Short mmCIF file of C-alpha atoms in Angstrom, two decimals:
data_model
loop_
_atom_site.label_atom_id
_atom_site.label_comp_id
_atom_site.label_asym_id
_atom_site.label_seq_id
_atom_site.Cartn_x
_atom_site.Cartn_y
_atom_site.Cartn_z
CA UNK A 63 117.24 126.78 98.25
CA UNK A 64 117.07 126.33 102.01
CA UNK A 65 119.85 128.86 102.48
CA UNK A 66 117.83 131.63 100.92
CA UNK A 67 115.40 131.74 103.79
CA UNK A 68 115.83 133.55 107.08
CA UNK A 69 114.68 131.42 109.95
CA UNK A 70 113.93 134.33 112.22
CA UNK A 71 110.72 135.63 110.76
CA UNK A 72 107.79 135.93 113.08
CA UNK A 73 104.47 137.59 113.45
CA UNK A 74 103.19 139.63 116.35
CA UNK A 75 100.27 138.73 118.54
CA UNK A 76 98.21 141.58 117.15
CA UNK A 77 98.96 140.63 113.54
CA UNK A 78 97.82 137.07 114.24
CA UNK A 79 94.70 138.27 115.97
CA UNK A 80 93.85 140.72 113.24
CA UNK A 81 94.46 138.45 110.26
CA UNK A 82 93.61 134.95 111.27
CA UNK A 83 89.84 134.90 110.85
CA UNK A 84 89.80 137.28 107.95
CA UNK A 85 92.11 135.09 105.90
CA UNK A 86 90.10 132.00 106.71
CA UNK A 87 86.98 133.77 105.42
CA UNK A 88 88.72 134.62 102.18
CA UNK A 89 89.86 131.05 101.84
CA UNK A 90 86.26 129.92 102.27
CA UNK A 91 85.14 132.19 99.42
CA UNK A 92 87.91 131.11 97.07
CA UNK A 93 87.27 127.46 97.93
CA UNK A 94 83.62 127.87 96.99
CA UNK A 95 84.57 129.39 93.64
CA UNK A 96 86.96 126.51 92.98
CA UNK A 97 84.25 124.05 93.93
CA UNK A 98 81.70 125.65 91.61
CA UNK A 99 84.14 125.45 88.71
CA UNK A 100 85.43 121.97 89.45
CA UNK A 101 89.01 123.03 90.08
CA UNK A 102 90.92 120.49 92.18
CA UNK A 103 93.38 121.95 94.70
CA UNK A 104 96.24 120.14 96.39
CA UNK A 105 98.06 121.76 99.31
CA UNK A 106 101.11 119.67 100.05
CA UNK A 107 102.98 120.20 103.32
CA UNK A 108 106.46 118.88 103.88
CA UNK A 109 109.04 119.84 106.46
CA UNK A 110 111.26 118.78 109.32
CA UNK A 111 109.79 116.73 112.14
CA UNK A 112 108.11 119.06 114.66
CA UNK A 113 108.24 121.95 112.17
CA UNK A 114 104.56 122.57 112.75
CA UNK A 115 102.75 120.95 109.82
CA UNK A 116 99.93 119.98 112.16
CA UNK A 117 99.39 123.52 113.34
CA UNK A 118 99.28 124.88 109.78
CA UNK A 119 96.86 122.19 108.71
CA UNK A 120 94.55 122.88 111.60
CA UNK A 121 94.60 126.57 110.74
CA UNK A 122 93.89 125.91 107.06
CA UNK A 123 91.15 123.40 107.71
CA UNK A 124 89.22 124.85 110.65
CA UNK A 125 86.12 126.86 109.72
CA UNK A 126 86.22 125.53 106.15
CA UNK A 127 83.46 123.40 104.68
CA UNK A 128 84.43 119.85 105.66
CA UNK A 129 82.57 118.38 102.70
CA UNK A 130 84.91 120.13 100.31
CA UNK A 131 88.21 119.76 102.08
CA UNK A 132 89.97 116.60 103.15
CA UNK A 133 93.19 116.19 105.04
CA UNK A 134 95.21 113.13 104.11
CA UNK A 135 98.05 111.95 106.26
CA UNK A 136 100.77 109.80 104.72
CA UNK A 137 102.99 108.00 107.19
CA UNK A 138 105.51 105.41 106.03
CA UNK A 139 104.06 103.01 103.47
CA UNK A 140 101.99 100.25 105.01
CA UNK A 141 102.46 96.60 103.97
CA UNK A 142 99.44 96.84 101.64
CA UNK A 143 100.91 99.89 99.91
CA UNK A 144 104.01 97.89 99.04
CA UNK A 145 101.93 95.53 96.90
CA UNK A 146 101.49 98.29 94.32
CA UNK A 147 103.63 100.78 92.39
CA UNK A 148 104.81 103.33 94.93
CA UNK A 149 102.60 106.23 93.80
CA UNK A 150 99.44 104.08 94.05
CA UNK A 151 98.58 105.11 97.59
CA UNK A 152 98.62 108.78 96.61
CA UNK A 153 96.45 108.28 93.51
CA UNK A 154 93.86 106.68 95.80
CA UNK A 155 93.53 109.86 97.87
CA UNK A 156 93.88 112.70 95.38
CA UNK A 157 91.30 115.48 95.61
CA UNK A 158 88.51 115.19 93.04
CA UNK A 159 87.56 118.06 90.75
CA UNK A 160 86.21 120.86 92.90
CA UNK A 161 87.75 119.48 96.10
CA UNK A 162 90.64 120.59 98.23
CA UNK A 163 93.11 118.03 99.50
CA UNK A 164 95.69 118.86 102.15
CA UNK A 165 98.50 116.36 102.28
CA UNK A 166 100.36 116.02 105.57
CA UNK A 167 103.53 114.48 104.13
CA UNK A 168 103.47 113.17 100.60
CA UNK A 169 105.41 111.46 97.82
CA UNK A 170 108.32 113.63 98.84
CA UNK A 171 108.91 111.32 101.78
CA UNK A 172 110.55 108.95 99.33
CA UNK A 173 112.76 111.68 97.89
CA UNK A 174 113.87 113.23 101.17
CA UNK A 175 114.04 110.44 103.75
CA UNK A 176 113.71 106.92 102.42
CA UNK A 177 117.04 106.41 100.69
CA UNK A 178 119.04 107.47 103.70
CA UNK A 179 116.87 105.25 105.86
CA UNK A 180 117.61 102.32 103.59
CA UNK A 181 114.00 101.69 102.64
CA UNK A 182 114.59 101.97 98.91
CA UNK A 183 117.36 100.88 96.58
CA UNK A 184 119.67 103.13 94.59
CA UNK A 185 117.69 102.47 91.36
CA UNK A 186 114.42 103.33 93.05
CA UNK A 187 115.95 106.50 94.47
CA UNK A 188 117.22 107.47 91.02
CA UNK A 189 113.77 107.15 89.46
CA UNK A 190 111.94 108.97 92.23
CA UNK A 191 112.40 112.59 91.11
CA UNK A 192 111.38 111.68 87.57
CA UNK A 193 108.26 109.87 88.78
CA UNK A 194 107.33 112.86 90.94
CA UNK A 195 107.86 115.42 88.19
CA UNK A 196 105.82 113.38 85.72
CA UNK A 197 102.97 112.90 88.16
CA UNK A 198 102.79 116.58 89.13
CA UNK A 199 102.96 117.54 85.48
CA UNK A 200 100.04 115.24 84.62
CA UNK A 201 97.91 116.56 87.45
CA UNK A 202 98.76 120.16 86.66
CA UNK A 203 97.93 119.67 82.95
CA UNK A 204 94.61 118.20 84.06
CA UNK A 205 93.82 121.44 85.88
CA UNK A 206 94.94 120.76 89.45
CA UNK A 207 96.37 123.65 91.45
CA UNK A 208 99.31 122.18 93.36
CA UNK A 209 100.81 124.19 96.20
CA UNK A 210 103.98 122.77 97.75
CA UNK A 211 105.32 124.06 101.05
CA UNK A 212 108.49 123.11 102.94
CA UNK A 213 108.34 124.10 106.61
CA UNK A 214 111.84 124.99 107.70
CA UNK A 215 113.34 125.14 111.19
CA UNK A 216 116.89 124.97 112.47
CA UNK A 217 118.52 122.02 114.15
CA UNK A 218 118.64 123.52 117.63
CA UNK A 219 115.03 124.61 117.39
CA UNK A 220 114.05 121.10 116.39
CA UNK A 221 115.92 119.65 119.36
CA UNK A 222 114.26 122.14 121.66
CA UNK A 223 110.82 121.16 120.37
CA UNK A 224 111.53 117.46 120.73
CA UNK A 225 112.45 118.01 124.38
CA UNK A 226 109.25 120.00 124.92
CA UNK A 227 107.14 117.25 123.40
CA UNK A 228 108.85 114.60 125.50
CA UNK A 229 107.86 116.45 128.66
CA UNK A 230 104.21 116.23 127.67
CA UNK A 231 102.80 112.89 128.74
CA UNK A 232 100.09 112.66 126.14
CA UNK A 233 102.25 113.49 123.15
CA UNK A 234 105.49 111.86 124.15
CA UNK A 235 104.94 108.98 121.73
CA UNK A 236 105.61 111.32 118.83
CA UNK A 237 109.30 111.60 119.54
CA UNK A 238 111.10 108.31 119.14
CA UNK A 239 114.64 107.20 118.46
CA UNK A 240 114.06 107.79 114.75
CA UNK A 241 113.32 111.48 115.33
CA UNK A 242 116.49 111.95 117.35
CA UNK A 243 118.55 110.18 114.71
CA UNK A 244 117.19 112.57 112.11
CA UNK A 245 118.07 115.48 114.37
CA UNK A 246 121.64 114.27 114.72
CA UNK A 247 121.85 113.82 110.95
CA UNK A 248 120.27 117.21 110.29
CA UNK A 249 123.12 118.43 108.07
CA UNK A 250 123.14 115.25 106.00
CA UNK A 251 119.41 115.46 105.43
CA UNK A 252 119.61 119.16 104.78
CA UNK A 253 121.82 118.53 101.77
CA UNK A 254 119.59 115.77 100.47
CA UNK A 255 116.49 117.89 100.93
CA UNK A 256 118.01 120.97 99.34
CA UNK A 257 118.99 118.89 96.32
CA UNK A 258 115.54 117.31 96.16
CA UNK A 259 113.78 120.66 96.36
CA UNK A 260 115.85 122.00 93.49
CA UNK A 261 115.13 118.95 91.34
CA UNK A 262 111.39 119.23 91.82
CA UNK A 263 111.04 123.00 91.74
CA UNK A 264 109.32 123.85 88.44
CA UNK A 265 107.62 126.92 87.03
CA UNK A 266 104.28 125.14 87.02
CA UNK A 267 104.65 123.56 90.46
CA UNK A 268 107.16 125.58 92.49
CA UNK A 269 108.27 125.02 96.07
CA UNK A 270 107.69 127.63 98.72
CA UNK A 271 110.08 127.53 101.66
CA UNK A 272 108.34 128.72 104.81
CA UNK A 273 110.39 129.71 107.85
CA UNK A 274 108.57 128.00 110.67
CA UNK A 275 110.33 129.01 113.86
CA UNK A 276 107.22 131.04 114.64
CA UNK A 277 104.35 128.67 113.93
CA UNK A 278 101.81 131.46 113.58
CA UNK A 279 103.96 133.20 111.04
CA UNK A 280 104.19 129.95 109.09
CA UNK A 281 100.44 129.38 109.19
CA UNK A 282 99.69 132.92 107.99
CA UNK A 283 102.31 132.70 105.27
CA UNK A 284 100.94 129.45 103.91
CA UNK A 285 97.43 130.83 104.00
CA UNK A 286 98.41 134.08 102.25
CA UNK A 287 100.29 132.26 99.50
CA UNK A 288 97.41 129.84 99.02
CA UNK A 289 94.93 132.69 98.74
CA UNK A 290 97.09 134.42 96.17
CA UNK A 291 97.55 131.30 94.08
CA UNK A 292 93.89 130.36 94.16
CA UNK A 293 92.95 133.86 93.15
CA UNK A 294 95.44 133.65 90.25
CA UNK A 295 94.07 130.30 89.18
CA UNK A 296 90.54 131.68 89.10
CA UNK A 297 91.63 134.79 87.21
CA UNK A 298 93.38 132.65 84.60
CA UNK A 299 90.11 130.90 84.02
CA UNK A 300 88.28 134.25 84.07
CA UNK A 301 86.14 133.34 87.03
CA UNK A 302 84.93 136.23 89.19
CA UNK A 303 85.08 135.82 92.95
CA UNK A 304 82.43 137.18 95.24
CA UNK A 305 83.88 138.21 98.60
CA UNK A 306 81.49 137.97 101.47
CA UNK A 307 82.04 138.19 105.18
CA UNK A 308 81.03 135.03 106.94
CA UNK A 309 77.91 135.74 108.85
CA UNK A 310 77.66 132.36 110.46
CA UNK A 311 80.31 132.17 113.11
CA UNK A 312 81.67 129.66 115.48
CA UNK B 270 111.02 102.79 72.70
CA UNK B 271 110.89 100.54 69.69
CA UNK B 272 109.09 101.14 66.43
CA UNK B 273 107.33 98.06 65.04
CA UNK B 274 108.65 97.36 61.58
CA UNK B 275 106.94 95.53 58.77
CA UNK B 276 108.62 93.08 56.41
CA UNK B 277 110.24 95.79 54.35
CA UNK B 278 111.77 97.27 57.47
CA UNK B 279 109.48 100.28 57.43
CA UNK B 280 107.31 101.42 60.33
CA UNK B 281 104.26 99.20 60.64
CA UNK B 282 100.87 100.52 59.74
CA UNK B 283 97.65 98.63 60.25
CA UNK B 284 97.02 98.60 56.52
CA UNK B 285 100.20 96.48 56.22
CA UNK B 286 98.83 93.80 58.46
CA UNK B 287 97.13 90.80 56.93
CA UNK B 288 94.42 89.81 59.36
CA UNK B 289 93.77 86.56 57.57
CA UNK B 290 95.78 83.74 59.14
CA UNK B 291 93.98 80.48 59.49
CA UNK B 292 94.14 77.47 61.75
CA UNK B 293 92.66 74.00 61.37
CA UNK B 294 90.11 73.00 63.99
CA UNK B 295 92.10 70.04 65.30
CA UNK B 296 95.33 71.98 65.54
CA UNK B 297 93.45 74.78 67.26
CA UNK B 298 91.95 72.45 69.88
CA UNK B 299 95.25 70.81 70.61
CA UNK B 300 97.34 73.94 70.82
CA UNK B 301 94.77 75.87 72.81
CA UNK B 302 94.38 73.12 75.38
CA UNK B 303 98.15 72.81 75.81
CA UNK B 304 98.50 76.56 76.13
CA UNK B 305 95.74 76.81 78.71
CA UNK B 306 97.35 74.15 80.85
CA UNK B 307 100.69 75.88 80.67
CA UNK B 308 99.12 79.23 81.52
CA UNK B 309 97.53 77.68 84.59
CA UNK B 310 100.97 76.62 85.76
CA UNK B 311 102.60 79.96 85.01
CA UNK B 312 99.99 81.80 87.06
CA UNK B 313 101.30 79.98 90.13
CA UNK B 314 104.79 81.09 89.25
CA UNK B 315 103.56 84.72 89.19
CA UNK B 316 102.10 84.15 92.64
CA UNK B 317 105.22 82.59 94.09
CA UNK B 318 107.49 85.27 92.72
CA UNK B 319 105.20 88.03 93.92
CA UNK B 320 105.03 89.66 90.52
CA UNK B 321 101.85 90.90 88.88
CA UNK B 322 100.58 90.72 85.31
CA UNK B 323 98.46 93.17 83.36
CA UNK B 324 96.81 92.38 80.06
CA UNK B 325 95.55 95.17 77.83
CA UNK B 326 93.10 94.17 75.11
CA UNK B 327 92.27 96.67 72.41
CA UNK B 328 90.86 96.09 68.94
CA UNK B 329 88.05 96.77 66.52
CA UNK B 330 84.45 96.26 67.60
CA UNK B 331 83.58 92.57 67.14
CA UNK B 332 87.26 91.69 66.83
CA UNK B 333 86.76 89.00 69.44
CA UNK B 334 88.38 90.52 72.52
CA UNK B 335 85.88 89.04 74.94
CA UNK B 336 86.08 85.54 73.50
CA UNK B 337 89.84 85.73 73.41
CA UNK B 338 89.97 86.66 77.09
CA UNK B 339 87.65 83.82 77.98
CA UNK B 340 89.95 81.29 76.30
CA UNK B 341 93.02 82.91 77.86
CA UNK B 342 91.81 82.46 81.42
CA UNK B 343 90.09 79.11 81.08
CA UNK B 344 92.98 77.19 82.65
CA UNK B 345 93.75 79.74 85.37
CA UNK B 346 92.66 79.61 88.99
CA UNK B 347 89.82 82.16 89.19
CA UNK B 348 91.10 83.54 92.48
CA UNK B 349 94.22 84.72 90.73
CA UNK B 350 92.83 86.98 88.01
CA UNK B 351 90.26 89.70 87.51
CA UNK B 352 88.79 90.95 84.25
CA UNK B 353 87.94 94.66 84.04
CA UNK B 354 85.57 95.60 81.20
CA UNK B 355 86.21 99.27 80.51
CA UNK B 356 83.67 101.63 78.97
CA UNK B 357 82.98 105.36 79.27
CA UNK B 358 83.84 106.73 82.71
CA UNK B 359 80.91 106.86 85.11
CA UNK B 360 80.09 108.45 88.44
CA UNK B 361 83.11 109.26 90.57
CA UNK B 362 85.44 108.33 87.74
CA UNK B 363 84.50 111.57 86.01
CA UNK B 364 85.73 113.55 89.00
CA UNK B 365 89.40 112.69 88.52
CA UNK B 366 92.29 112.57 86.07
CA UNK B 367 91.49 109.93 83.43
CA UNK B 368 94.15 107.53 84.71
CA UNK B 369 92.69 107.56 88.23
CA UNK B 370 90.15 104.83 87.44
CA UNK B 371 92.95 102.58 86.22
CA UNK B 372 95.16 103.21 89.24
CA UNK B 373 92.14 102.06 91.25
CA UNK B 374 91.97 98.78 89.35
CA UNK B 375 95.62 97.85 89.48
CA UNK B 376 96.28 94.33 90.73
CA UNK B 377 98.38 93.88 93.86
CA UNK B 378 101.51 91.75 93.63
CA UNK B 379 100.81 88.07 92.95
CA UNK B 380 97.65 88.82 90.94
CA UNK B 381 96.60 89.27 87.34
CA UNK B 382 94.37 91.94 85.86
CA UNK B 383 92.93 91.83 82.36
CA UNK B 384 91.61 95.05 80.88
CA UNK B 385 89.01 94.66 78.11
CA UNK B 386 89.61 98.12 76.66
CA UNK B 387 91.84 100.33 78.73
CA UNK B 388 93.60 103.65 79.21
CA UNK B 389 94.26 103.58 75.47
CA UNK B 390 90.68 104.74 75.06
CA UNK B 391 92.04 108.22 75.59
CA UNK B 392 93.96 108.11 72.29
CA UNK B 393 91.35 106.03 70.45
CA UNK B 394 87.64 106.64 71.03
CA UNK B 395 88.17 109.85 73.02
CA UNK B 396 90.36 111.22 70.24
CA UNK B 397 88.11 110.22 67.35
CA UNK B 398 84.84 111.21 68.99
CA UNK B 399 86.22 114.43 70.49
CA UNK B 400 85.59 113.47 74.12
CA UNK B 401 89.14 114.59 74.79
CA UNK B 402 90.59 117.81 73.42
CA UNK B 403 93.57 117.66 71.08
CA UNK B 404 95.83 118.92 73.87
CA UNK B 405 94.58 116.16 76.14
CA UNK B 406 95.04 113.18 73.84
CA UNK B 407 98.31 114.47 72.44
CA UNK B 408 99.91 114.55 75.87
CA UNK B 409 98.35 111.20 76.73
CA UNK B 410 101.02 109.13 74.92
CA UNK B 411 103.70 110.26 77.31
CA UNK B 412 101.42 109.97 80.31
CA UNK B 413 100.60 106.41 79.30
CA UNK B 414 104.25 105.52 78.76
CA UNK B 415 105.19 106.88 82.16
CA UNK B 416 102.28 105.03 83.75
CA UNK B 417 103.35 101.74 82.17
CA UNK B 418 106.99 102.24 83.09
CA UNK B 419 105.98 102.63 86.72
CA UNK B 420 104.12 99.33 86.49
CA UNK B 421 107.18 97.61 85.09
CA UNK B 422 109.46 99.11 87.71
CA UNK B 423 107.17 97.83 90.42
CA UNK B 424 107.61 94.27 89.12
CA UNK B 425 104.72 94.12 86.67
CA UNK B 426 104.58 92.20 83.41
CA UNK B 427 102.59 94.00 80.76
CA UNK B 428 101.02 92.36 77.71
CA UNK B 429 99.30 94.55 75.16
CA UNK B 430 97.22 93.10 72.31
CA UNK B 431 95.63 94.88 69.39
CA UNK B 432 93.16 92.41 67.83
CA UNK B 433 93.01 93.29 64.16
CA UNK B 434 90.27 92.35 61.69
CA UNK B 435 89.45 93.58 58.20
CA UNK B 436 86.45 95.85 57.62
CA UNK B 437 84.83 93.11 55.54
CA UNK B 438 85.17 90.62 58.37
CA UNK B 439 83.74 93.17 60.79
CA UNK B 440 80.71 93.66 58.58
CA UNK B 441 80.23 89.92 58.33
CA UNK B 442 80.31 89.59 62.12
CA UNK B 443 77.96 92.50 62.68
CA UNK B 444 75.40 90.89 60.36
CA UNK B 445 75.86 87.56 62.09
CA UNK B 446 75.23 89.14 65.49
CA UNK B 447 72.12 90.81 64.21
CA UNK B 448 70.81 87.46 63.15
CA UNK B 449 71.76 85.49 66.26
CA UNK B 450 69.22 85.97 69.01
CA UNK B 451 71.53 85.41 71.96
CA UNK B 452 74.14 87.78 70.52
CA UNK B 453 71.93 90.50 69.11
CA UNK B 454 72.28 92.62 72.28
CA UNK B 455 75.96 93.03 71.51
CA UNK B 456 75.33 95.14 68.44
CA UNK B 457 74.49 98.78 69.10
CA UNK B 458 74.14 101.94 67.01
CA UNK B 459 77.56 102.95 68.33
CA UNK B 460 79.13 100.00 66.52
CA UNK B 461 77.72 101.10 63.19
CA UNK B 462 78.78 104.69 63.84
CA UNK B 463 82.31 103.68 64.74
CA UNK B 464 82.48 101.70 61.53
CA UNK B 465 81.89 104.83 59.50
CA UNK B 466 84.95 106.33 61.13
CA UNK B 467 87.16 103.37 60.28
CA UNK B 468 89.84 105.49 58.65
CA UNK B 469 90.00 107.87 61.61
CA UNK B 470 90.41 104.96 63.99
CA UNK B 471 93.07 103.41 61.80
CA UNK B 472 95.04 106.63 61.95
CA UNK B 473 94.66 106.75 65.73
CA UNK B 474 95.81 103.13 66.11
CA UNK B 475 98.85 103.69 63.91
CA UNK B 476 99.91 106.63 66.05
CA UNK B 477 99.25 104.64 69.21
CA UNK B 478 101.44 101.75 68.03
CA UNK B 479 104.17 104.17 67.05
CA UNK B 480 104.22 106.14 70.28
CA UNK B 481 103.51 103.59 72.97
CA UNK B 482 105.51 100.57 71.87
CA UNK B 483 107.96 100.25 74.77
CA UNK B 484 110.71 97.65 74.81
CA UNK B 485 109.55 96.56 78.23
CA UNK B 486 105.88 96.74 77.24
CA UNK B 487 105.54 96.08 73.50
CA UNK B 488 102.37 95.78 71.46
CA UNK B 489 101.42 92.55 69.76
CA UNK B 490 99.25 93.06 66.69
CA UNK B 491 97.10 89.95 66.39
CA UNK B 492 95.66 88.84 63.04
CA UNK B 493 92.08 88.34 64.12
CA UNK B 494 89.93 87.32 61.14
CA UNK B 495 90.32 83.75 62.31
CA UNK B 496 89.28 83.60 65.93
CA UNK B 497 91.09 80.30 66.34
CA UNK B 498 94.35 81.76 65.18
CA UNK B 499 93.93 84.85 67.37
CA UNK B 500 93.21 82.86 70.50
CA UNK B 501 96.17 80.56 70.11
CA UNK B 502 98.45 83.47 69.29
CA UNK B 503 97.57 85.49 72.38
CA UNK B 504 97.92 82.45 74.64
CA UNK B 505 101.25 81.39 73.17
CA UNK B 506 102.61 84.95 73.17
CA UNK B 507 101.63 85.20 76.82
CA UNK B 508 103.39 81.96 77.63
CA UNK B 509 106.56 83.08 75.86
CA UNK B 510 106.57 86.41 77.68
CA UNK B 511 105.88 84.95 81.10
CA UNK B 512 108.50 82.25 80.67
CA UNK B 513 111.06 84.81 79.64
CA UNK B 514 110.26 87.05 82.61
CA UNK B 515 109.80 84.46 85.30
CA UNK B 516 111.99 81.46 84.50
#
């Protein structure tokens, strides 16, 4: 699946300027409709290190109603998380009916990274795709709109970004030995990830591969797809959406 | 998955089960006390091996679930177990998938959780009373099985008890509660209403036993007309299961 995407897509400065606020306004309207009809929405962002998940999340979340949208970040499992079945920590932070949850990393961490890192056994790795598919199916059947995005960049681009981050004193902590190891093993991980994406790509909960070399392009793409899918979800339930320009501004 | 078979080798239905199995008072006292002591020891084994145990109690109204639980835990260190009485979802619980409130109550490793009524409510009361749509309770069997398999894979030991009494025995107990001042609060109009739907519930239980009897998490149907018998049976079944899993 990763091969099907061209990494060189970008958006111009004028396109960004023209679209960015307008799309956020539309998101606000659709989010309100979802809230009024108790539809839970999960926007799940996965991708390479330094692919730009943070930037996309900031774009999606800024100017939205913070009471109705929560960003959840899932680093490696903490010691407390290991006391429970592995999906427990995600069940604790799912969006409620009428809420939007944005997941920065997710249960896919276990599918893409943890086996190679030696954190889980072969049996656990074998059960992981099945557990994920079952969970997403349950949530979808319960009415949740699940939007899954993989942010994709090339190996050289990733290396370039790591070096940029390392130059910046404040953010240098984000690039450690582990990140460089993953960069060296890019091809190995690429195969694992491609396989994982295929296994968990379903009609109900499909993956969307987002070329992220241009971070603004990626942010707009994710927003546009989310708007389309929310609109579809509302139409399926025959809910009309009232578009209004935000009067209150920043 | 394993289908429970009756004596003739045919799939078990509740109407096949004889709820009347008795036990003499002296035998009851002796066996219960021994079992409680042994359970107290086994709880420490759960702790040392960093496993966790989940009990699911389902059964007819007035079947004796509460009393059974009380005798089960009497010999256990109270820091090691928690009892969760489950009723209709309230507050925040209504804002999520129906399993969410059970994920919230899962015990961490080294602990024990006992559910007095459980996620099976989806395919029992919610099915019979129409709180869940047909689509919802029909897909619940698989959701429950997947949920329980995850618990097992994470190191959990699952014990599921259906406490079975006859309708005559239930009526006798309802009348007794009515006439006992410190128990009268336990009898509500809901109990009488559920009784009218006995056959519907029986059908729901049969389907539940058929579809959620996992080899790694089997159901135990407990003859419950005699409370003494039921209490000893659940304790001794628990001991056998824990010994098999831990020792």
